[in-house]
Coordinates of C-alpha atoms in Angstrom, one line a residue:
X1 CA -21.4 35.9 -10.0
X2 CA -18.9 38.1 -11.8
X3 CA -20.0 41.8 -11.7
X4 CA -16.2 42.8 -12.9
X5 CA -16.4 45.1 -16.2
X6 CA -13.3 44.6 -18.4
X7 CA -13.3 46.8 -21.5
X8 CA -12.0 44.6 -24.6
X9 CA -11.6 47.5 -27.7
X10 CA -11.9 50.8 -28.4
X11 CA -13.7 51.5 -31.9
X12 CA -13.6 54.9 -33.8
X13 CA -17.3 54.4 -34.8
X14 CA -20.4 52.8 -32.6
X15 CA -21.2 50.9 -35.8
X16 CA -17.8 48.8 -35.6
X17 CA -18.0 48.5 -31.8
X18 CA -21.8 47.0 -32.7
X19 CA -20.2 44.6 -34.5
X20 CA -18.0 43.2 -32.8
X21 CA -20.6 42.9 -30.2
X22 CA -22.8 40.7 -32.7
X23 CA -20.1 38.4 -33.1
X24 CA -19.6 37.8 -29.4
X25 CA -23.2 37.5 -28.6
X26 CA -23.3 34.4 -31.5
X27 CA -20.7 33.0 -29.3
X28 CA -23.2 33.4 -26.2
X29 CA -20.5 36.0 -24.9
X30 CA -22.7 38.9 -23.5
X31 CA -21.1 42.2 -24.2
X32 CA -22.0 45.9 -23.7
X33 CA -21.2 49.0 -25.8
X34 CA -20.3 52.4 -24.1
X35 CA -20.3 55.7 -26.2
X36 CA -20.3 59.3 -24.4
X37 CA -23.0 61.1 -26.4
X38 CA -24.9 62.5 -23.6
X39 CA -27.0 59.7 -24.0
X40 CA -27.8 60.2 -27.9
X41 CA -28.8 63.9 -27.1
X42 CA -25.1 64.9 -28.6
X43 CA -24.6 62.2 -31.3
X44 CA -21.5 64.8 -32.4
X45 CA -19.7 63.7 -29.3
X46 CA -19.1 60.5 -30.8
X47 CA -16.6 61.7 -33.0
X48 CA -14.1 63.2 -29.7
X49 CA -15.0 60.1 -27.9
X50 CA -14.4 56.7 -28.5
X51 CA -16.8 53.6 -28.5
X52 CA -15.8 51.2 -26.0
X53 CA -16.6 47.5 -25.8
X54 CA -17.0 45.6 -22.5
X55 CA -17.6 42.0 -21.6
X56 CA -17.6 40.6 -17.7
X57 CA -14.0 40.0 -16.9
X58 CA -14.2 36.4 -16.7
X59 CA -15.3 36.3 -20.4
X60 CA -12.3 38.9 -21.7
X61 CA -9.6 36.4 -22.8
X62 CA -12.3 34.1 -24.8
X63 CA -14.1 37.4 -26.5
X64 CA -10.6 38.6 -27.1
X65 CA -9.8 35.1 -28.9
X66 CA -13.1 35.2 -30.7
X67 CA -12.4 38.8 -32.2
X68 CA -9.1 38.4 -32.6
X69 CA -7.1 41.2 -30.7
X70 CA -5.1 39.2 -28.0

């Protein structure tokens, strides 16, 4: 089992990162998106902080593929 965490982009907004994470899930790629806003009690910290994108690192180099950013 691969419990390894490899973060695959960085989005400005969560709505992109979202996306991206659709498109990988239609591939049967699970993925994971990570945004520090206090865990929606601070929705303004999302525009400091980043959206990060994650997949297990065993899937990284076929959900970079898929999205296009290798």
């Amino acid at each position: 089992m691969d419990s390894d965490v490899v973060v695959i982009g960085w989005y400005g907004l969560p709505a992109e990162a979202e996306m991206d994470a659709s498109v990988l899930e239609a591939h049967g790629i699970p993925s994971m998106s990570m945004t520090d806003d206090a865990g929606g009690m601070l929705p303004s910290l999302q525009l400091l902080a980043e959206t990060r994108l994650a997949v297990r690192a065993s899937d990284a180099g076929e959900a970079r593929r898929i999205l296009g950013t290798e």
